[in-house]
Amino acid sequence: MNQEKILLIIIIACIMFIVLCIVKGRPDLILELGLRALIGVAAMYLLNFLLALMGSQVTVAINGGTTLINGLLGLSGLIMLYGLALYYSL
């Protein structure tokens, strides 16, 4: 699966989530998703920076997929991303 298809799937999933929240009358879920995504991206940037200062090769790329995982799963998603990065770097 190429990157364009993956990006299209992510965009469609986000649009479906937003429409579902609007239909159910729960716009607070959209705000919550955005806030978790924003905090998750800031945490990834900080952790990548700190790990690079310590000389570690374990980093997580900041892109749409990782941002969506942070937005949906929160802290557990962030831990999962770094756990997978560590696992695949060994």
XYZ file of C-alpha atoms in Angstrom:
90
model
C 0.000 0.000 0.000
C 1.542 3.306 -1.017
C 1.599 6.509 0.997
C -1.193 8.191 -0.947
C -3.637 5.387 -0.121
C -2.652 5.416 3.543
C -3.089 9.182 3.723
C -6.485 8.892 2.017
C -7.601 6.263 4.551
C -6.499 8.504 7.438
C -8.345 11.497 5.975
C -11.530 9.465 5.421
C -11.372 8.110 8.988
C -10.996 11.632 10.390
C -13.890 12.960 8.308
C -16.102 10.061 9.395
C -15.198 10.736 13.047
C -16.021 14.437 12.723
C -19.348 13.746 10.973
C -20.261 11.146 13.598
C -19.509 13.602 16.402
C -21.608 16.303 14.760
C -24.534 13.928 14.161
C -24.451 12.670 17.755
C -24.172 16.216 19.081
C -20.814 15.630 20.739
C -18.440 18.328 19.440
C -16.472 17.974 22.672
C -15.015 14.733 21.280
C -13.506 16.637 18.353
C -11.901 19.119 20.738
C -10.634 16.268 22.911
C -9.124 14.489 19.890
C -7.396 17.669 18.739
C -6.061 18.449 22.194
C -4.671 14.924 22.687
C -3.101 15.047 19.216
C -1.491 18.426 19.911
C -0.127 17.352 23.290
C 1.060 14.050 21.797
C 2.968 15.782 18.999
C 4.609 18.118 21.512
C 5.546 15.129 23.687
C 6.983 13.248 20.672
C 9.041 16.281 19.690
C 10.357 16.649 23.244
C 11.091 12.933 23.655
C 12.831 12.744 20.265
C 14.954 15.751 21.263
C 15.854 14.318 24.676
C 16.632 10.875 23.264
C 18.859 12.442 20.597
C 20.730 14.382 23.312
C 21.356 11.103 25.142
C 22.671 9.527 21.938
C 19.802 7.116 21.378
C 18.785 6.070 17.866
C 15.164 5.474 18.920
C 12.946 8.143 17.407
C 9.329 8.322 16.286
C 8.513 10.237 13.118
C 5.995 13.027 13.492
C 3.449 12.564 10.706
C -0.273 12.167 10.158
C -0.384 8.562 11.269
C 1.428 9.080 14.549
C -0.590 12.234 15.222
C -3.824 10.318 14.661
C -2.665 7.517 16.975
C -1.865 10.078 19.669
C -5.202 11.788 19.171
C -7.203 8.592 19.421
C -5.244 6.726 22.094
C -3.594 9.509 24.093
C -0.740 8.574 26.419
C -1.105 4.859 25.760
C -0.670 5.547 22.035
C 2.493 7.537 22.710
C 3.913 4.721 24.826
C 2.971 2.197 22.139
C 4.730 4.225 19.424
C 7.954 4.435 21.402
C 7.699 0.777 22.391
C 7.389 -0.220 18.719
C 10.262 2.079 17.780
C 12.435 0.487 20.453
C 11.411 -3.026 19.411
C 12.223 -2.435 15.746
C 15.535 -0.711 16.533
C 16.929 -3.788 18.308
